[in-house]
Structure formats: C-alpha cells, structure tokens
C-alpha cells in the first residue's frame, strides 16, 4: 500500500489537504493509496473542513508499505509511521534538503520554495489532465491550504503560481468569497482554546544562535483578543523553555507582531529584523511567516 503522510508533531491545513488531495489524484490514476497522520491537526483545519465528505484514512501498518511524504523534507520531523528506506516520493515547500532527496529519489523529489504545497498538487492534477475530475471537497481543502500558507496572498513567499492555482480551484467550487469566512472560522477555533492552539503550532528546534528553540505562531483575522490574553501566550511558551518567541500574524492589519519577553532573545531579534520592541511586542510593517523569519536568520 502507498501511504501518504506528513509531519510528526502536528499538521496544518496544507499538510492535511495535500495528503488527501494527492491520494485522490492517485486514485483517479488507478493507484490505491491512503492518506494517514498520527499527528495532531492544528486550528487551520477547521470544523467545517472536517465535516466534508472526504477525510483521512484508518491505517494498519504493513511491512511492504511505501511512503509519500508531503509538506516536510527534514526526516527528523517525519510522521513516526514512515520507514525511511521505503520512501518513494517527497513533495515539500520547505527548502534545505533538496540535494539529499534529489540524490535518493531523483525526479520523485519535488522541493521548491513556493507559497503552498497545495499549489504543487493543483499543478499535478493539471499536468495529468485531471483538474476537471477534482472533487469539489478536495478543491475546498486545497483553497484553504493556499489561503493559510500564503496568508491570504499577503506573505512574501506568495507566487503567481499560488494565485493561479487558487483561481482554478475557485472555478471548481463556484465560490470567490471564501477567504474571509475561512479565516474567521480559524480565529473562532483558536479563541475557543487559545492555550492548545498555541501549543499545537509551536516549533521546537535548535535552528541557530538567533532564533530561540521555542518558536510559536498564530494566524488570526484580528489580533485584539489574542493580545488581550498575553498571559496565556507567556504561560504556554514558558512551559517549553525560557527562551521563546511568538509570531502573531494579523490579516486584518496586514502585519506580524513578534511577542517575546526574554531580553537576550529581544536583542537578537531586533538586530535580525532591524526593528524595536515596545515592551514585549515588535510590530513588523508587513506579514512574515515563521519560515520566512527562519530563512532570514540563516542568511545572516
């Protein structure tokens, strides 16, 4: 059996949508596959998306299973079910491991810096001349993934390919007013359990001497209620370690707000972002994704 999966700690809507979307594409080609995760789903996978008539599969591991890994290419973060020797394909938009997987998998390694992996999946349907066969529920999942990962097309990593893919999905579902409804639902789900939402989208990684080991991120339509509950942010992130940062993305403002209380981390981040903290908040003039901040730190 071909098993399509993603990361180990949590998966967002891009991973969720693309695992399911790629499974459906393979099925259209007559190839049996299952979309599986053992990780938590974060709040970008909204309740309405979970109610669609298309979802993840149940899974009983077999020795002969082959794996397609999507939205992650660092093997340290693969879902625990993945057997490294049985990987047959990698599809990702987080750069850094391109050469390693190109040597192992050749053309079956597709890693490129693009807004959303969902865009690559839409293009795969088109390359197979199967875009007109895409299930409308799959299209909604992929739309949400592109919106979330490009921050409603405001993130710097957004490409023309992301925009074109989204427009094609809009035609499939006949809905060109989906974005605000999606992000408001995400915010509602986040505010229902803010502590869990923060925990579910916190990256723990020794990246370099600039970025702290604990790096949280939340994307919301309106930051007000989150900022008013800063104590929850502090409590959750301090539970992981005393050096942390939070990237709070506010789509209504079109800005990122970096929250941090550790003086040493603040100093490093002020130098990196060429900006200043006012108390514990640094206001960036535009939206930044966590991976964009990490990429900037690696280029220093």
Coordinates of C-alpha atoms in Angstrom, one line a residue, residues 3-299:
X3 CA 0.8 5.7 2.4
X4 CA 0.7 9.5 2.0
X5 CA 1.7 11.3 5.2
X6 CA 3.4 14.4 6.6
X7 CA 5.0 15.6 9.9
X8 CA 5.1 14.1 13.4
X9 CA 4.1 16.7 15.9
X10 CA 1.2 18.5 14.3
X11 CA -0.1 19.1 10.7
X12 CA -1.7 22.2 9.3
X13 CA -4.3 22.6 6.6
X14 CA -1.6 22.5 3.9
X15 CA -0.4 19.1 5.0
X16 CA -3.9 17.8 5.7
X17 CA -5.3 19.0 2.3
X18 CA -2.4 17.9 0.2
X19 CA -2.2 14.4 1.7
X20 CA -5.9 13.9 0.9
X21 CA -5.7 15.7 -2.4
X22 CA -2.7 13.7 -3.6
X23 CA -4.4 10.4 -2.5
X24 CA -7.5 11.4 -4.7
X25 CA -5.2 12.2 -7.6
X26 CA -3.5 8.8 -7.4
X27 CA -6.9 7.1 -7.2
X28 CA -8.0 8.9 -10.4
X29 CA -4.9 7.4 -12.0
X30 CA -5.9 3.9 -10.8
X31 CA -3.3 3.8 -7.9
X32 CA -4.5 2.8 -4.5
X33 CA -3.2 4.9 -1.7
X34 CA -4.1 6.1 1.9
X35 CA -3.8 9.5 3.5
X36 CA -2.6 9.0 7.1
X37 CA -1.4 11.0 10.0
X38 CA -0.7 10.2 13.7
X39 CA -0.1 13.9 14.4
X40 CA -2.5 16.4 15.9
X41 CA -4.4 18.7 13.5
X42 CA -4.0 22.4 14.3
X43 CA -6.7 25.0 14.1
X44 CA -6.1 25.8 10.4
X45 CA -8.0 22.5 9.8
X46 CA -11.4 24.0 10.7
X47 CA -14.5 22.2 11.9
X48 CA -16.3 22.8 8.6
X49 CA -13.4 21.3 6.7
X50 CA -13.5 18.2 8.9
X51 CA -17.2 17.8 8.1
X52 CA -16.6 17.5 4.4
X53 CA -17.3 14.1 2.8
X54 CA -13.6 13.4 2.3
X55 CA -11.1 12.8 5.1
X56 CA -8.1 10.9 6.3
X57 CA -8.0 7.1 6.3
X58 CA -7.6 4.5 9.1
X59 CA -4.3 2.6 8.9
X60 CA -2.8 -0.8 9.9
X61 CA 0.9 -0.8 9.1
X62 CA 2.3 -3.4 6.8
X63 CA 6.0 -4.3 6.2
X64 CA 5.7 -3.6 2.4
X65 CA 4.1 -0.1 2.8
X66 CA 5.7 2.6 0.6
X67 CA 5.6 6.2 1.7
X68 CA 5.0 9.6 0.1
X69 CA 5.9 12.4 2.4
X70 CA 4.3 15.8 1.9
X71 CA 5.0 19.2 3.4
X72 CA 8.1 18.2 5.2
X73 CA 11.5 17.0 4.0
X74 CA 13.6 17.0 7.2
X75 CA 13.5 13.3 8.2
X76 CA 13.7 14.3 11.9
X77 CA 10.1 15.5 11.7
X78 CA 8.5 12.8 9.6
X79 CA 5.4 11.0 11.0
X80 CA 6.6 8.1 13.2
X81 CA 4.9 5.6 10.8
X82 CA 7.4 6.5 8.0
X83 CA 10.1 3.9 7.1
X84 CA 13.0 5.9 5.6
X85 CA 14.0 3.1 3.3
X86 CA 10.5 2.8 1.9
X87 CA 10.0 6.4 0.9
X88 CA 9.2 6.7 -2.8
X89 CA 8.4 10.4 -3.1
X90 CA 8.8 13.7 -1.4
X91 CA 6.8 16.9 -2.1
X92 CA 7.6 20.0 0.0
X93 CA 8.0 23.7 0.0
X94 CA 10.5 24.0 2.9
X95 CA 13.9 24.3 1.4
X96 CA 17.1 22.9 2.8
X97 CA 17.1 19.2 2.0
X98 CA 16.7 19.4 -1.8
X99 CA 20.1 17.8 -2.7
X100 CA 19.7 15.0 -0.1
X101 CA 16.4 13.9 -1.6
X102 CA 17.3 14.5 -5.2
X103 CA 20.2 12.1 -4.8
X104 CA 17.9 9.5 -3.2
X105 CA 14.7 9.9 -5.3
X106 CA 15.7 11.8 -8.5
X107 CA 12.6 13.3 -10.2
X108 CA 10.4 11.9 -7.4
X109 CA 11.8 14.6 -5.1
X110 CA 9.9 17.9 -5.6
X111 CA 11.0 20.5 -3.1
X112 CA 10.6 24.1 -4.1
X113 CA 10.2 27.4 -2.3
X114 CA 6.6 28.3 -3.0
X115 CA 3.6 29.6 -1.0
X116 CA 1.8 26.4 -0.5
X117 CA 2.3 22.7 -1.2
X118 CA -1.4 22.7 -2.3
X119 CA -0.3 24.7 -5.4
X120 CA 2.0 21.9 -6.4
X121 CA -0.8 19.4 -6.0
X122 CA -3.2 21.5 -8.1
X123 CA -0.5 21.7 -10.8
X124 CA -0.1 17.9 -10.6
X125 CA -3.8 17.4 -11.4
X126 CA -3.4 19.8 -14.3
X127 CA -0.3 18.0 -15.6
X128 CA -2.3 14.7 -15.6
X129 CA -5.2 16.5 -17.4
X130 CA -7.4 15.6 -14.4
X131 CA -8.3 19.0 -13.0
X132 CA -11.8 18.7 -14.3
X133 CA -12.2 15.5 -12.3
X134 CA -11.2 17.0 -9.0
X135 CA -13.8 16.5 -6.2
X136 CA -15.2 19.9 -5.0
X137 CA -14.4 18.9 -1.4
X138 CA -10.8 18.4 -2.3
X139 CA -10.9 21.8 -4.0
X140 CA -12.1 23.5 -0.8
X141 CA -9.4 21.8 1.2
X142 CA -6.7 23.0 -1.2
X143 CA -8.2 26.5 -1.3
X144 CA -8.0 26.7 2.5
X145 CA -4.4 25.5 2.3
X146 CA -3.3 28.1 -0.2
X147 CA -5.1 30.9 1.8
X148 CA -3.5 29.8 5.1
X149 CA 0.0 29.3 3.8
X150 CA 0.1 32.5 1.7
X151 CA -1.7 34.5 4.5
X152 CA -4.4 35.4 2.1
X153 CA -1.8 36.1 -0.6
X154 CA 0.0 38.7 1.6
X155 CA 3.0 36.6 2.5
X156 CA 6.3 37.4 0.7
X157 CA 6.6 33.8 -0.4
X158 CA 3.3 34.0 -2.4
X159 CA 3.9 33.4 -6.0
X160 CA 1.9 33.9 -9.2
X161 CA 1.6 30.1 -9.3
X162 CA -0.3 30.2 -5.9
X163 CA -2.7 32.8 -7.2
X164 CA -3.3 30.9 -10.5
X165 CA -3.9 27.6 -8.7
X166 CA -6.4 29.3 -6.3
X167 CA -8.3 30.8 -9.2
X168 CA -8.6 27.4 -10.8
X169 CA -10.0 26.0 -7.5
X170 CA -12.5 28.8 -7.3
X171 CA -13.9 27.8 -10.7
X172 CA -14.3 24.2 -9.5
X173 CA -16.3 25.2 -6.4
X174 CA -18.0 28.3 -7.8
X175 CA -17.1 30.4 -4.8
X176 CA -15.0 33.5 -4.9
X177 CA -15.8 34.8 -1.5
X178 CA -14.3 32.1 0.7
X179 CA -11.2 33.7 2.2
X180 CA -12.7 35.9 5.0
X181 CA -15.2 33.1 6.0
X182 CA -12.3 30.6 6.3
X183 CA -10.0 32.9 8.4
X184 CA -12.9 34.0 10.7
X185 CA -13.6 30.3 11.4
X186 CA -9.9 29.7 12.1
X187 CA -9.9 32.6 14.6
X188 CA -13.1 31.3 16.3
X189 CA -11.5 27.8 16.8
X190 CA -8.3 29.4 18.1
X191 CA -10.1 31.5 20.7
X192 CA -12.1 28.6 21.9
X193 CA -8.9 27.1 23.3
X194 CA -6.1 29.5 22.9
X195 CA -3.6 27.6 25.0
X196 CA -4.0 24.4 22.9
X197 CA -3.8 26.4 19.7
X198 CA -0.5 28.0 20.7
X199 CA 0.9 24.6 21.8
X200 CA -0.2 22.9 18.6
X201 CA 1.6 25.5 16.4
X202 CA 4.8 25.9 18.3
X203 CA 8.0 24.8 16.6
X204 CA 10.7 23.3 18.9
X205 CA 14.1 23.3 17.1
X206 CA 17.7 24.3 17.6
X207 CA 17.8 26.3 14.4
X208 CA 20.7 28.7 15.0
X209 CA 22.0 31.2 17.6
X210 CA 19.5 33.8 16.6
X211 CA 16.1 32.0 16.7
X212 CA 15.1 30.6 20.1
X213 CA 14.4 26.9 20.5
X214 CA 10.7 27.7 21.1
X215 CA 9.0 29.5 18.2
X216 CA 5.2 29.8 18.3
X217 CA 3.0 31.1 15.5
X218 CA -0.7 32.0 15.2
X219 CA -2.6 33.4 12.2
X220 CA -5.7 35.3 13.0
X221 CA -8.0 37.8 11.3
X222 CA -8.0 40.2 14.3
X223 CA -5.3 40.3 16.9
X224 CA -7.2 42.1 19.6
X225 CA -8.5 39.2 21.7
X226 CA -5.1 37.4 21.4
X227 CA -3.1 40.4 22.6
X228 CA -5.6 40.9 25.5
X229 CA -4.8 37.3 26.6
X230 CA -1.0 37.7 26.5
X231 CA -0.6 35.8 29.8
X232 CA -1.8 32.6 28.1
X233 CA 0.9 33.1 25.5
X234 CA 3.5 33.5 28.2
X235 CA 2.4 30.6 30.2
X236 CA 2.2 28.1 27.3
X237 CA 5.6 29.1 25.7
X238 CA 7.4 29.3 29.1
X239 CA 6.3 25.7 29.6
X240 CA 8.6 24.7 26.7
X241 CA 11.5 26.9 27.8
X242 CA 12.5 30.4 28.9
X243 CA 13.8 31.5 25.5
X244 CA 10.8 31.8 23.1
X245 CA 9.1 34.0 20.6
X246 CA 5.7 34.1 19.1
X247 CA 4.8 35.3 15.6
X248 CA 1.3 36.7 15.7
X249 CA 0.0 37.3 12.2
X250 CA -2.9 39.7 11.9
X251 CA -4.5 39.6 8.4
X252 CA -6.9 42.5 9.2
X253 CA -3.8 44.7 9.8
X254 CA -1.6 43.1 7.3
X255 CA 1.2 42.9 9.9
X256 CA 3.1 40.5 12.1
X257 CA 3.5 41.1 15.8
X258 CA 6.5 39.4 17.4
X259 CA 5.9 38.7 21.1
X260 CA 8.9 38.0 23.3
X261 CA 9.8 38.6 27.0
X262 CA 13.4 37.4 27.2
X263 CA 15.9 40.3 26.9
X264 CA 18.6 38.3 25.2
X265 CA 16.2 37.0 22.6
X266 CA 14.8 40.5 22.1
X267 CA 18.3 41.8 21.4
X268 CA 18.9 39.2 18.8
X269 CA 15.6 39.7 17.1
X270 CA 15.9 43.5 17.0
X271 CA 19.2 43.1 15.1
X272 CA 17.7 40.4 12.8
X273 CA 14.5 42.3 11.9
X274 CA 16.0 45.8 12.1
X275 CA 13.2 46.8 14.4
X276 CA 12.5 47.6 18.0
X277 CA 10.4 46.0 20.8
X278 CA 7.9 48.2 22.6
X279 CA 7.7 46.4 25.9
X280 CA 7.3 42.8 24.7
X281 CA 5.9 43.4 21.2
X282 CA 7.7 44.2 18.0
X283 CA 5.4 45.4 15.2
X284 CA 6.5 44.5 11.7
X285 CA 5.2 46.6 8.8
X286 CA 4.0 43.6 6.9
X287 CA 3.2 39.9 7.4
X288 CA 6.0 37.5 7.9
X289 CA 5.7 33.7 8.1
X290 CA 7.8 31.8 10.6
X291 CA 9.7 30.0 7.8
X292 CA 10.5 33.4 6.3
X293 CA 11.9 34.7 9.6
X294 CA 13.9 31.5 9.9
X295 CA 15.2 31.8 6.3
X296 CA 16.3 35.4 7.0
X297 CA 18.1 34.3 10.1
X298 CA 20.0 31.6 8.2
X299 CA 21.1 34.2 5.6

